[in-house]
mmCIF file of C-alpha atoms in Angstrom:
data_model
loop_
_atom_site.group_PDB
_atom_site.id
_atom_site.type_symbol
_atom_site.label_atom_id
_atom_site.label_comp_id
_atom_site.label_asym_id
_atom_site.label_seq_id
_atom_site.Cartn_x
_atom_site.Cartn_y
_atom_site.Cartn_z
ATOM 1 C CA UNK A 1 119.317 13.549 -2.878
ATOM 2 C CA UNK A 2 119.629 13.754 -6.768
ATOM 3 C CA UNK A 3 117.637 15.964 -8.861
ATOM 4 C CA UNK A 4 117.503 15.075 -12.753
ATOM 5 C CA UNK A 5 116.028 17.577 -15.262
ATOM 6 C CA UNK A 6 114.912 15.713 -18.236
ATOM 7 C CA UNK A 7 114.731 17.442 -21.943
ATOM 8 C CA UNK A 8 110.654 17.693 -22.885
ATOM 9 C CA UNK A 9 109.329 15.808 -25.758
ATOM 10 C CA UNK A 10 106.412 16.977 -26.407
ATOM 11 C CA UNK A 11 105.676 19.306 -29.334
ATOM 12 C CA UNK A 12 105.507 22.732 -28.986
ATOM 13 C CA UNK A 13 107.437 22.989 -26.028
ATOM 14 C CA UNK A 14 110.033 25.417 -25.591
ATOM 15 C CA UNK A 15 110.305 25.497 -21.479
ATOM 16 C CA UNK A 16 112.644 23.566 -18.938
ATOM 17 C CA UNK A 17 111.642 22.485 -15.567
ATOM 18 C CA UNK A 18 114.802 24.232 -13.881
ATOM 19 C CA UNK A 19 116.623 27.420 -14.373
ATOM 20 C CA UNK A 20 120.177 27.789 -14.043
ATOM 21 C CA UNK A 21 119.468 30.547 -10.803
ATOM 22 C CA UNK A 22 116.853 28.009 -9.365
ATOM 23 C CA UNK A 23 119.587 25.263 -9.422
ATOM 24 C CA UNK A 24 122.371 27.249 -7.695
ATOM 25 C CA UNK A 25 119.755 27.686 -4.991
ATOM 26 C CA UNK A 26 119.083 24.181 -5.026
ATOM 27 C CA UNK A 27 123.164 23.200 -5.204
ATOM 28 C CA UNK A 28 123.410 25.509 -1.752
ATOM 29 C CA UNK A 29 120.849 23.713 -0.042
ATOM 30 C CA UNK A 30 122.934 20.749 -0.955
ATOM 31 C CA UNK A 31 120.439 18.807 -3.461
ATOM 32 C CA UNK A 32 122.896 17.053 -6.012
ATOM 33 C CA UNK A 33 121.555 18.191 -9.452
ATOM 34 C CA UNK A 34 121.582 16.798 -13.078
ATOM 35 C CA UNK A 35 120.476 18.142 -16.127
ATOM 36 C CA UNK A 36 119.853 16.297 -19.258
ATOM 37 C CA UNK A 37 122.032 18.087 -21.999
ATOM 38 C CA UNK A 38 120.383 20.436 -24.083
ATOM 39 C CA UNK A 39 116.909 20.690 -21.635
ATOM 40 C CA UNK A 40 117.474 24.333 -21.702
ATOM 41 C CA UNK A 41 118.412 25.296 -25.141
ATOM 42 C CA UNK A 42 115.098 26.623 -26.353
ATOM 43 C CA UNK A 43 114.580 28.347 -23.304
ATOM 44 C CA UNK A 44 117.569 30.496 -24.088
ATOM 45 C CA UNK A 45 119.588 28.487 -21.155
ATOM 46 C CA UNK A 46 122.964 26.418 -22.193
ATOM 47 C CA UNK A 47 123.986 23.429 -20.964
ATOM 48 C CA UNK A 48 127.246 25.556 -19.431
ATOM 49 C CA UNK A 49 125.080 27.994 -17.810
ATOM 50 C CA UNK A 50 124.053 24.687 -15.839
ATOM 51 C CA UNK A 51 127.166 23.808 -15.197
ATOM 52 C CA UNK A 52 128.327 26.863 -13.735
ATOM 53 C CA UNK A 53 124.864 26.906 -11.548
ATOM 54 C CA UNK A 54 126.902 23.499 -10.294
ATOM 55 C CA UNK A 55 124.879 20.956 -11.810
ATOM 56 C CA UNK A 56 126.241 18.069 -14.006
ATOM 57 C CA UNK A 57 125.229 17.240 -17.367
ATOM 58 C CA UNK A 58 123.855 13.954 -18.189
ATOM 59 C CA UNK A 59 123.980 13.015 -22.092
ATOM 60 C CA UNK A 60 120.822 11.498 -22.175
ATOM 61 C CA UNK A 61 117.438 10.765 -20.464
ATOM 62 C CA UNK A 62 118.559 6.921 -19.094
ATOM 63 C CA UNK A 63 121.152 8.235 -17.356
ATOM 64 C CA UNK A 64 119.395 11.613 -16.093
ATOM 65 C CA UNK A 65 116.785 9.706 -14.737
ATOM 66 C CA UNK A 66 119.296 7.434 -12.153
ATOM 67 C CA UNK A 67 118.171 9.814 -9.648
ATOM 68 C CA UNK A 68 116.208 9.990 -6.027
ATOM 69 C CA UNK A 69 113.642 12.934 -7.721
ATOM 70 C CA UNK A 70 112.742 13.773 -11.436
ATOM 71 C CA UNK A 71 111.337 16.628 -12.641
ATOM 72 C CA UNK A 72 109.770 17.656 -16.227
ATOM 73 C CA UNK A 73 107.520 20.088 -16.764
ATOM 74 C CA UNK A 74 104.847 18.229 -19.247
ATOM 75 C CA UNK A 75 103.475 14.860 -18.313
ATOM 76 C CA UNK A 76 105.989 11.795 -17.919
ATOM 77 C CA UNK A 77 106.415 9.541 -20.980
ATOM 78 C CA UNK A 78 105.407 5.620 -19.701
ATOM 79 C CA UNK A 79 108.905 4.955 -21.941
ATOM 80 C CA UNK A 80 110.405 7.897 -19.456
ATOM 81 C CA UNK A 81 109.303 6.366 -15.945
ATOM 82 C CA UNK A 82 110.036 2.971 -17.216
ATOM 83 C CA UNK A 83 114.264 4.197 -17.124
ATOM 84 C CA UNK A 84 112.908 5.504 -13.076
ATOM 85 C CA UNK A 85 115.303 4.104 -10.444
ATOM 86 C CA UNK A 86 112.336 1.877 -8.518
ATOM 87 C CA UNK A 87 110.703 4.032 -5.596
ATOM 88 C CA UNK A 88 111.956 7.418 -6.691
ATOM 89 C CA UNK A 89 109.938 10.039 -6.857
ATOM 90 C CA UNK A 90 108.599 12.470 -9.855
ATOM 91 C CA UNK A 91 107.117 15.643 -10.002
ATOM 92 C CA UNK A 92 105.517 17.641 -13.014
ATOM 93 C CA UNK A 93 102.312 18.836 -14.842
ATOM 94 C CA UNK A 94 101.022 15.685 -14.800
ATOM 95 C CA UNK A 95 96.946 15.848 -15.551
ATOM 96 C CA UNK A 96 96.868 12.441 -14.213
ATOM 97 C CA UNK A 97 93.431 11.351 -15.092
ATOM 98 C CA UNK A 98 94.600 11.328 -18.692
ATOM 99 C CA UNK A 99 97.310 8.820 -18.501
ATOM 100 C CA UNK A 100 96.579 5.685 -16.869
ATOM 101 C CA UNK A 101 98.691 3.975 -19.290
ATOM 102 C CA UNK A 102 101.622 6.234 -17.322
ATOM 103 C CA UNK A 103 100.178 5.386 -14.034
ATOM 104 C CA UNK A 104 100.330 1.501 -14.751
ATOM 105 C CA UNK A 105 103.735 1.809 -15.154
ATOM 106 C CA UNK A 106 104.465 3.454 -11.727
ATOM 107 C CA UNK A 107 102.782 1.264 -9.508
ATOM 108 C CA UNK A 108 104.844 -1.479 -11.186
ATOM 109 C CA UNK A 109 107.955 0.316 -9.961
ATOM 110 C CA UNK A 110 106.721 1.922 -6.486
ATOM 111 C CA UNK A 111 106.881 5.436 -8.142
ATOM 112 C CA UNK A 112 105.743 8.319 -6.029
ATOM 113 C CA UNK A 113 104.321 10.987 -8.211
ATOM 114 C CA UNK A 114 103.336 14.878 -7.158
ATOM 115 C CA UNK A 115 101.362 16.955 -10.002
ATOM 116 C CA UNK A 116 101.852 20.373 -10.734
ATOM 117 C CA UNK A 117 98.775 20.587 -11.802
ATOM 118 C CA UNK A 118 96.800 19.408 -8.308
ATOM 119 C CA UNK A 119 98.812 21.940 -6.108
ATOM 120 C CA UNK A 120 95.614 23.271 -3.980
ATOM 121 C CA UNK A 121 94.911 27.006 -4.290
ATOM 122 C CA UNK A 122 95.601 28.241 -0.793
ATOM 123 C CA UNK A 123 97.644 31.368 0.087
ATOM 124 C CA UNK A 124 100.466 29.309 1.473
ATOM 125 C CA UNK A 125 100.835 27.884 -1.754
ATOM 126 C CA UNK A 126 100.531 31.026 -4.193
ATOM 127 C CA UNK A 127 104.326 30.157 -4.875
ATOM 128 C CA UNK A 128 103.903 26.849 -5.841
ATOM 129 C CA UNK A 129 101.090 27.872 -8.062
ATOM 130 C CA UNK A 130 102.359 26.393 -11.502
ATOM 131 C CA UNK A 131 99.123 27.150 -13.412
ATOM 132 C CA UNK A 132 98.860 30.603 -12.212
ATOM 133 C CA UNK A 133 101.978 31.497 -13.347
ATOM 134 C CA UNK A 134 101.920 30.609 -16.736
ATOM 135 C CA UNK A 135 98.307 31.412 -17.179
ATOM 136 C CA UNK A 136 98.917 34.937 -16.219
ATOM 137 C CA UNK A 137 102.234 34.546 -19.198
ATOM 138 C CA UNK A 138 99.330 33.021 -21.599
ATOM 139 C CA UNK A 139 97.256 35.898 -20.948
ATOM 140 C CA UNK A 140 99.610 38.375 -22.246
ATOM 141 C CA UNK A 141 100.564 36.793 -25.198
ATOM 142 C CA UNK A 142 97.303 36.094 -25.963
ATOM 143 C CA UNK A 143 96.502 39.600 -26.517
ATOM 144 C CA UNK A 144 99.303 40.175 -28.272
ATOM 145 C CA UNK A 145 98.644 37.392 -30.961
ATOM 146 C CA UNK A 146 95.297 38.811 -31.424
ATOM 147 C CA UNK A 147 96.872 42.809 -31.899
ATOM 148 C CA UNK A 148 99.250 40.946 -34.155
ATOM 149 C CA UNK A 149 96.368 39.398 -36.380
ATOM 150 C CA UNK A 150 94.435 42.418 -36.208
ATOM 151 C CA UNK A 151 94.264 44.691 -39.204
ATOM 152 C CA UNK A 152 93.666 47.997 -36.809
ATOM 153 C CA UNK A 153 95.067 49.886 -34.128
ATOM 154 C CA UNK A 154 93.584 49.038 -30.161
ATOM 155 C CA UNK A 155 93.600 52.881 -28.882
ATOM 156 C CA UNK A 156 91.955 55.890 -30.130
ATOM 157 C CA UNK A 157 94.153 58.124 -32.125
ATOM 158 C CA UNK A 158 93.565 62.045 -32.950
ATOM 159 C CA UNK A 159 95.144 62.465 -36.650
ATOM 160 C CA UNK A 160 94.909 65.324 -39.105
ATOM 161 C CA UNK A 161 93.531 62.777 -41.459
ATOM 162 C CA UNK A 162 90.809 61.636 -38.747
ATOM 163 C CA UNK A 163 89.929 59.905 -36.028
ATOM 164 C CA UNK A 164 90.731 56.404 -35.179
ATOM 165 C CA UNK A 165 87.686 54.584 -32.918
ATOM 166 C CA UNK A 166 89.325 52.122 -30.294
ATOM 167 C CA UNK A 167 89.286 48.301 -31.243
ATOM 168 C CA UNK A 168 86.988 46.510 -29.259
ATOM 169 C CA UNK A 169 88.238 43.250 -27.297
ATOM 170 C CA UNK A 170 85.575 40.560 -26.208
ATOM 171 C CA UNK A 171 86.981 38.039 -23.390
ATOM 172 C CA UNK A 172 85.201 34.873 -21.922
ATOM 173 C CA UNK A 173 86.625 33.858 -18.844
ATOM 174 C CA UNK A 174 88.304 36.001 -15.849
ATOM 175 C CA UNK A 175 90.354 33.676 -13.782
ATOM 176 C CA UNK A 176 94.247 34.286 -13.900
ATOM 177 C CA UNK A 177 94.518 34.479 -18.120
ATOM 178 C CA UNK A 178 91.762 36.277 -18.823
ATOM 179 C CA UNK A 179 92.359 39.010 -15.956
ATOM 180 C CA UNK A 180 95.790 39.544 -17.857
ATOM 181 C CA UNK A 181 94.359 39.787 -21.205
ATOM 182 C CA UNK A 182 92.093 42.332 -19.718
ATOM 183 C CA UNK A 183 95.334 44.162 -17.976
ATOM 184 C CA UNK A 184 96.761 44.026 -21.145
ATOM 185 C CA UNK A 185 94.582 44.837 -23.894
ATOM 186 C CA UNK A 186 93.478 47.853 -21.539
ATOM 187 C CA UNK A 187 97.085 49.107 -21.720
ATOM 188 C CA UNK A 188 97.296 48.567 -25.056
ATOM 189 C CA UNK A 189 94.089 51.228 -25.419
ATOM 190 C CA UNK A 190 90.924 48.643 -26.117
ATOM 191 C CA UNK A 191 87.431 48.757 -24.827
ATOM 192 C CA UNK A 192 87.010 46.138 -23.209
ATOM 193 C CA UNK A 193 84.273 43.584 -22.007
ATOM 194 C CA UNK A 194 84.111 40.536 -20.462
ATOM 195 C CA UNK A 195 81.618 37.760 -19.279
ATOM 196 C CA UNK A 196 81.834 34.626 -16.804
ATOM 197 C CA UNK A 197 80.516 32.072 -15.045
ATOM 198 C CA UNK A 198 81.020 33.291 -11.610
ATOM 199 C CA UNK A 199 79.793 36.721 -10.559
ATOM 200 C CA UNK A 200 82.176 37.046 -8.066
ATOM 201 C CA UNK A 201 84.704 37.958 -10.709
ATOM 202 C CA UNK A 202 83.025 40.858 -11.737
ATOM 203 C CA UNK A 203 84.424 43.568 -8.579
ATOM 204 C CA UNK A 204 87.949 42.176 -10.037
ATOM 205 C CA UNK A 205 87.442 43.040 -13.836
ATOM 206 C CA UNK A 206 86.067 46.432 -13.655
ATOM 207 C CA UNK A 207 88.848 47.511 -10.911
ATOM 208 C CA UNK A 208 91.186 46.454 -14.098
ATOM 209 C CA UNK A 209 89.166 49.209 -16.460
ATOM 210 C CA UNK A 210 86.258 46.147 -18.225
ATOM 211 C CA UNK A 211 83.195 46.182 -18.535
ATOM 212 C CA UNK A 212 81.768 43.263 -16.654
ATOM 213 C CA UNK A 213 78.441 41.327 -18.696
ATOM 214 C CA UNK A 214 76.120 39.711 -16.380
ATOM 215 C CA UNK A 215 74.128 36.573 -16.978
ATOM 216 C CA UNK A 216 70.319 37.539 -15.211
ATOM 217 C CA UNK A 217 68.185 35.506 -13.643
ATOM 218 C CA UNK A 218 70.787 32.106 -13.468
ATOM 219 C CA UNK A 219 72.302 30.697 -10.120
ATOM 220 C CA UNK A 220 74.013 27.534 -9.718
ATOM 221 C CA UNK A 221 77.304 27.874 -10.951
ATOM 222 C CA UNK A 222 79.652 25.446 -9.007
ATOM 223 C CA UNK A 223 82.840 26.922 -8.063
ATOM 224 C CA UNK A 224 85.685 24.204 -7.088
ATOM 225 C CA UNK A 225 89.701 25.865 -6.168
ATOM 226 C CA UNK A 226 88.926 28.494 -8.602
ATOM 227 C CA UNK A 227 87.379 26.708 -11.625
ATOM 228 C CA UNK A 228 83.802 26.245 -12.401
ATOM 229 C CA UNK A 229 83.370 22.879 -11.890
ATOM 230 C CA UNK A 230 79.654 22.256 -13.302
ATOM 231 C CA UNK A 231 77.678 25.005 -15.371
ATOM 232 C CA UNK A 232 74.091 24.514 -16.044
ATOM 233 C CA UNK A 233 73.221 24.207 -19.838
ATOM 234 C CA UNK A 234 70.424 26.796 -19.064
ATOM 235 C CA UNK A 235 73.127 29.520 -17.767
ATOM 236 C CA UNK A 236 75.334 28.830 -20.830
ATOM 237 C CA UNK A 237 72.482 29.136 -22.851
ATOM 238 C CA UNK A 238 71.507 32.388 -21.766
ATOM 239 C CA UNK A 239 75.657 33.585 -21.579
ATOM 240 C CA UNK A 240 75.218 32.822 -25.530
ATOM 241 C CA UNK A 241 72.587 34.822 -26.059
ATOM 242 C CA UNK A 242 73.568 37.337 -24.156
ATOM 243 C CA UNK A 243 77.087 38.086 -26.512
ATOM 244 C CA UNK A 244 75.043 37.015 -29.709
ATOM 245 C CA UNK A 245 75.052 40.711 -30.219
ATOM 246 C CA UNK A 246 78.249 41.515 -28.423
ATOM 247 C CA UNK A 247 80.279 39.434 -30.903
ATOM 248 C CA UNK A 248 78.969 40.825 -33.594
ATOM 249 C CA UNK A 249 80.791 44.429 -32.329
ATOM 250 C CA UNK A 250 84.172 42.524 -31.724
ATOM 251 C CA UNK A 251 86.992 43.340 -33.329
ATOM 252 C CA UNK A 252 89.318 40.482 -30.802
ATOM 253 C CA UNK A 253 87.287 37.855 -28.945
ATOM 254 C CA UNK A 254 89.773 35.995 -26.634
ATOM 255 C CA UNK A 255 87.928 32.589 -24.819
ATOM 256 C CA UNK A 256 89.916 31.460 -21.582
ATOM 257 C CA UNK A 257 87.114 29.061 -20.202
ATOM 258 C CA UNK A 258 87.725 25.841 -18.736
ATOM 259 C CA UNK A 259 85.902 22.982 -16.897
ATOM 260 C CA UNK A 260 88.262 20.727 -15.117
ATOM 261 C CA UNK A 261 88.523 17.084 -16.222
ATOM 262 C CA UNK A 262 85.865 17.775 -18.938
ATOM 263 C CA UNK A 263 86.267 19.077 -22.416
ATOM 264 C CA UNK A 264 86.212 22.928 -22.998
ATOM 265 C CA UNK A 265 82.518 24.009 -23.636
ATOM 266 C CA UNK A 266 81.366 25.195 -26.587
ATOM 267 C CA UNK A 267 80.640 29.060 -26.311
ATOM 268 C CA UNK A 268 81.079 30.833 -30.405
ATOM 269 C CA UNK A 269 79.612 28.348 -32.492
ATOM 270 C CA UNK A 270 80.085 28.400 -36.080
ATOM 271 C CA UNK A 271 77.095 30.430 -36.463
ATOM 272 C CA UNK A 272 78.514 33.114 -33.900
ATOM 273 C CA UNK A 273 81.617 32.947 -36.226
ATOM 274 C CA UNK A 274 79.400 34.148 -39.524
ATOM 275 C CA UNK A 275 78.088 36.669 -37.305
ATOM 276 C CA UNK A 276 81.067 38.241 -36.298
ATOM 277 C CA UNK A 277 83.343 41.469 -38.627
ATOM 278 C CA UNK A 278 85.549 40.590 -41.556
ATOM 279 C CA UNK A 279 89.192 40.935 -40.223
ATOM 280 C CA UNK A 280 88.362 40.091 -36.533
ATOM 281 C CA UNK A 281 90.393 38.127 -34.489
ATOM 282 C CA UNK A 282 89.382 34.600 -32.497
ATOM 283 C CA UNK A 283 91.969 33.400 -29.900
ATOM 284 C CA UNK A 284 91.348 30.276 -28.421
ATOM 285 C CA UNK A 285 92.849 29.699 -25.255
ATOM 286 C CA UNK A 286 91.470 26.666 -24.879
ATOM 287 C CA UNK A 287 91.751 24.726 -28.053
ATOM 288 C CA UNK A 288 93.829 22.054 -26.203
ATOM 289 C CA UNK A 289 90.504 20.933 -24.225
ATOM 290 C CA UNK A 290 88.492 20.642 -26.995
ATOM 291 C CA UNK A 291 88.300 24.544 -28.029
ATOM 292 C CA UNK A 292 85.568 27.248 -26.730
ATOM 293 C CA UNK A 293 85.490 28.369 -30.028
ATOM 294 C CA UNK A 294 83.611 25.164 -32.559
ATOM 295 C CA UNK A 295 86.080 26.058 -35.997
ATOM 296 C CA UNK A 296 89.161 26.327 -34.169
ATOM 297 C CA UNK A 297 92.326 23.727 -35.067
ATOM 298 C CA UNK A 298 94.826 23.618 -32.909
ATOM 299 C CA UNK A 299 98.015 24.644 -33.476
ATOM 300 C CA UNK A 300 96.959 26.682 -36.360
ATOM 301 C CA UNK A 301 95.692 30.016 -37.172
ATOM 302 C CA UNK A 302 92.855 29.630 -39.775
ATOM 303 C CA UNK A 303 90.827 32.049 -41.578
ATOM 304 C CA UNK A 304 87.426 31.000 -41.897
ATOM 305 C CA UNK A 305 84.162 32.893 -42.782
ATOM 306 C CA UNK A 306 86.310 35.913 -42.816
ATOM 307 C CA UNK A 307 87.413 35.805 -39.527
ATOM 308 C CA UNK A 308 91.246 34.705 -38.213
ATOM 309 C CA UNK A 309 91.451 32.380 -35.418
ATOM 310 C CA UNK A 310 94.605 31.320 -33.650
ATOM 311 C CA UNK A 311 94.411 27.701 -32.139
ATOM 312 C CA UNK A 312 97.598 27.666 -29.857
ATOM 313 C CA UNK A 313 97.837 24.967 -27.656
ATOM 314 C CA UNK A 314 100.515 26.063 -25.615
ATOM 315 C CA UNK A 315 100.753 29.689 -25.215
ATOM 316 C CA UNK A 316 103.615 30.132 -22.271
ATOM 317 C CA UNK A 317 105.658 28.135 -24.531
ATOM 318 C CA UNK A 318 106.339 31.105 -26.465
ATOM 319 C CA UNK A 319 107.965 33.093 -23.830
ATOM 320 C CA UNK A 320 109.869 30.481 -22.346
ATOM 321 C CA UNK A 321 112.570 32.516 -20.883
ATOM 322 C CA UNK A 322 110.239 33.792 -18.262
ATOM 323 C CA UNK A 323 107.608 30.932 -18.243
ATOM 324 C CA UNK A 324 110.847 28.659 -17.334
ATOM 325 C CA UNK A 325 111.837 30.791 -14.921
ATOM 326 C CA UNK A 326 108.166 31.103 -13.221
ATOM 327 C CA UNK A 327 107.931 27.140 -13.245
ATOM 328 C CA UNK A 328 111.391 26.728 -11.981
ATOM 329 C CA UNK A 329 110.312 28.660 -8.682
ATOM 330 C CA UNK A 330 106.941 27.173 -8.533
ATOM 331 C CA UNK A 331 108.526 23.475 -8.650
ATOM 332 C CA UNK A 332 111.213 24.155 -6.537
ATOM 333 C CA UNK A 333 109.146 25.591 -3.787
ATOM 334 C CA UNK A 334 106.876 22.734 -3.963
ATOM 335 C CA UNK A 335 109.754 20.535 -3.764
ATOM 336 C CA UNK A 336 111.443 22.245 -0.623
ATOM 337 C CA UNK A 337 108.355 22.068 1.503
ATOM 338 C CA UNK A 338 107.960 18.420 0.731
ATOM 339 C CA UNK A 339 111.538 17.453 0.984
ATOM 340 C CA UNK A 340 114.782 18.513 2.372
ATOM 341 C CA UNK A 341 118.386 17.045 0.892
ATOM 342 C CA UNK A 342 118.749 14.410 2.889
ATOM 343 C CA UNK A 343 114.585 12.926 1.974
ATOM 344 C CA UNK A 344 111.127 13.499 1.667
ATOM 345 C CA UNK A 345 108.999 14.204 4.993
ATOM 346 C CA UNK A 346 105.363 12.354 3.565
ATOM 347 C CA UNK A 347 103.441 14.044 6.072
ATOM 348 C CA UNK A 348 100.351 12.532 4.446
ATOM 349 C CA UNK A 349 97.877 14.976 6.113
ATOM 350 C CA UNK A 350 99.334 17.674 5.216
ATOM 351 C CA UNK A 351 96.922 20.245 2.414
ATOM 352 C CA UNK A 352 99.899 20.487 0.236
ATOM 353 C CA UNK A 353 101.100 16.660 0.457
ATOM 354 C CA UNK A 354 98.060 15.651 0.471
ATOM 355 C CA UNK A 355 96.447 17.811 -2.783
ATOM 356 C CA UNK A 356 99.730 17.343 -4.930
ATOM 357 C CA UNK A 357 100.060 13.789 -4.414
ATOM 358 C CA UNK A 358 98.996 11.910 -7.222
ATOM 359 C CA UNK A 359 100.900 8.101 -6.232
ATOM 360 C CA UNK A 360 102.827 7.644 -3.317
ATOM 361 C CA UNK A 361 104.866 4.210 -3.571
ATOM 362 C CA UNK A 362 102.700 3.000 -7.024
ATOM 363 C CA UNK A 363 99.672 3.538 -5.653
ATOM 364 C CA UNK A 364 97.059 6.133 -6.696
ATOM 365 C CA UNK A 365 95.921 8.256 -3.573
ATOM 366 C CA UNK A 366 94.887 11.396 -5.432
ATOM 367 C CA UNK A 367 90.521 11.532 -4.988
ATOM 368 C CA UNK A 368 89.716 13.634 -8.065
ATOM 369 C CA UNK A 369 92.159 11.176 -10.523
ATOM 370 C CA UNK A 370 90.618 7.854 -8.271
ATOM 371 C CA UNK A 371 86.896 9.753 -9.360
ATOM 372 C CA UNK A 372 87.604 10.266 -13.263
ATOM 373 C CA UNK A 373 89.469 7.052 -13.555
ATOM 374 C CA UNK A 374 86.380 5.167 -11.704
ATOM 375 C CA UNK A 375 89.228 3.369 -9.102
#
């Protein structure tokens, strides 16, 4: 079978859906693969490191895209699967509940689709896990934007002329991003506190040196393949006033939290904002969703009411050397357990099939995209 690698569109984006050492390993295995010319040029990968993986070049997305399997890593274009060879079969970060319009045009020609995005959290599929690998990269360079931004040191320093306190970092979420940020800004020499939704996170953020800040009194958080799925407005209430005061103290307040399929919520209002040191920091991890953080923009950094807050949307995008090279293993994996070189297996059953599976032959089998789509 063919593989194409098509060039992203989207702004912002800096990673490719293949490495160069990912397609050699593909080329042994005896997958035919193409590469659309200049995908890997902002990832610091040329078009003749492709070649000399043993992939061809295609010059441009039509002719990539006369292949048996196409992968991106952002969301197909309807424009992109419209060029699709009919029945062939595509595979990226997909979201699919937020492009029907995309999904129209793949039942029209028998596409089978498999999102990145929908791989289930399992152990046999930590490898495959495309959103913990570049949430861990976000993470990182999260807390570096915010050191970056930040008009002080993070550890305590001894000088003749004094001493300087440790910066103090404030982080809302612990899945895979905001464990890193902890990792990171710990290294780095902050004191460091956190707070989230589930209290079953709270063992794994003080083994990594934070302080964990617990909600009293609330249950109910639902927890769904990792993510809260629904959060009471009474236990975000009280999470609020809970860091009211913490905030205040904050020298870098990072916000990871998501709810999937539903828009960021809300957790430093405007008024938190007002509240908070001149010269501290506000990253927003999740200004793509809507933003945790009410004054954020996205894709800016803004300073507002004395504080700086950075509004990037798409964080492992700037390292894309590694964040490629995570993806290009996560992908790739996927793609070997579903497929060998000579075709796909469909065993429809299967967790991994069945969770990734977003269309198979036009139609749309995945049950959380049939929910928020109302099919």
């Amino acid at each position: 079978m063919r593989i194409a690698v098509l060039k992203e569109t989207k702004a912002y984006e800096n990673r490719v859906a293949l490495t160069p050492d990912v397609v050699k390993s593909l080329v042994k295995k005896g997958f035919d693969v193409c590469v659309e010319t200049g995908s890997g040029l902002k990832s610091s990968f040329s078009d003749q490191g492709y070649t000399d993986a043993g992939a061809s070049i295609a010059k441009n997305t039509k002719e990539a895209c006369q292949s048996d399997i196409i992968l991106k890593v952002n969301a197909f274009t309807a424009e992109e699967v419209s060029m699709f060879p009919d029945a062939s079969v595509c595979m990226s970060f997909m979201y699919a509940y937020t492009i029907p319009e995309v999904l129209e045009v793949m039942k029209k020609k028998n596409i089978s689709s498999f999102s990145m995005d929908a791989v289930p959290r399992i152990s046999r599929a930590q490898k495959m896990d495309a959103l913990s690998s570049q949430a861990n990269l976000a993470g990182y360079k999260t807390v570096l934007l915010g050191a970056n931004a930040l008009g002080k040191i993070f550890p305590l320093m001894m000088t003749a002329a004094g001493t300087i306190t440790p910066s103090k970092v404030l982080i809302f979420g612990a899945g895979v991003a905001g464990l890193q940020a902890i990792a990171t800004a710990k290294r780095l020499g902050a004191v460091v506190e956190v707070t989230d939704v589930r209290p079953e996170t709270k063992e794994q953020v003080e083994s990594l040196g934070g302080r964990f800040l617990t909600v009293e009194g609330v249950e109910g958080v639902k927890v769904e393949g990792g993510y809260a799925k629904e959060v009471s407005a009474e236990f975000l209430q009280k999470q609020k006033e809970l860091i009211q005061e913490k905030i205040k103290e904050a020298d870098i307040v990072i916000t990871t939290a998501l709810v999937i399929g539903k828009k960021a919520p809300v957790l430093v209002t405007e008024e938190m904002v007002k509240s908070m040191k001149t010269g501290a920091v506000i990253v927003d991890m999740a200004v793509e969703s809507g933003g945790n953080c009410e004054i954020a923009e996205m894709n800016k950094t803004v300073v507002k009411h004395g504080v700086t807050i950075i509004g990037e949307s798409n964080l492992p995008s700037l390292l894309p050397i590694n964040a490629s090279q995570l993806y290009a293993t996560n992908i790739s994996t996927l793609l070997l357990h579903l497929a060998d070189k000579d075709a796909f297996k469909w065993e429809m059953e299967e967790e991994i099939t069945k969770g990734s599976l977003i269309t198979h032959k036009g139609e749309i089998v995945h049950g959380f995209t049939k929910q928020i789509l109302g099919i």
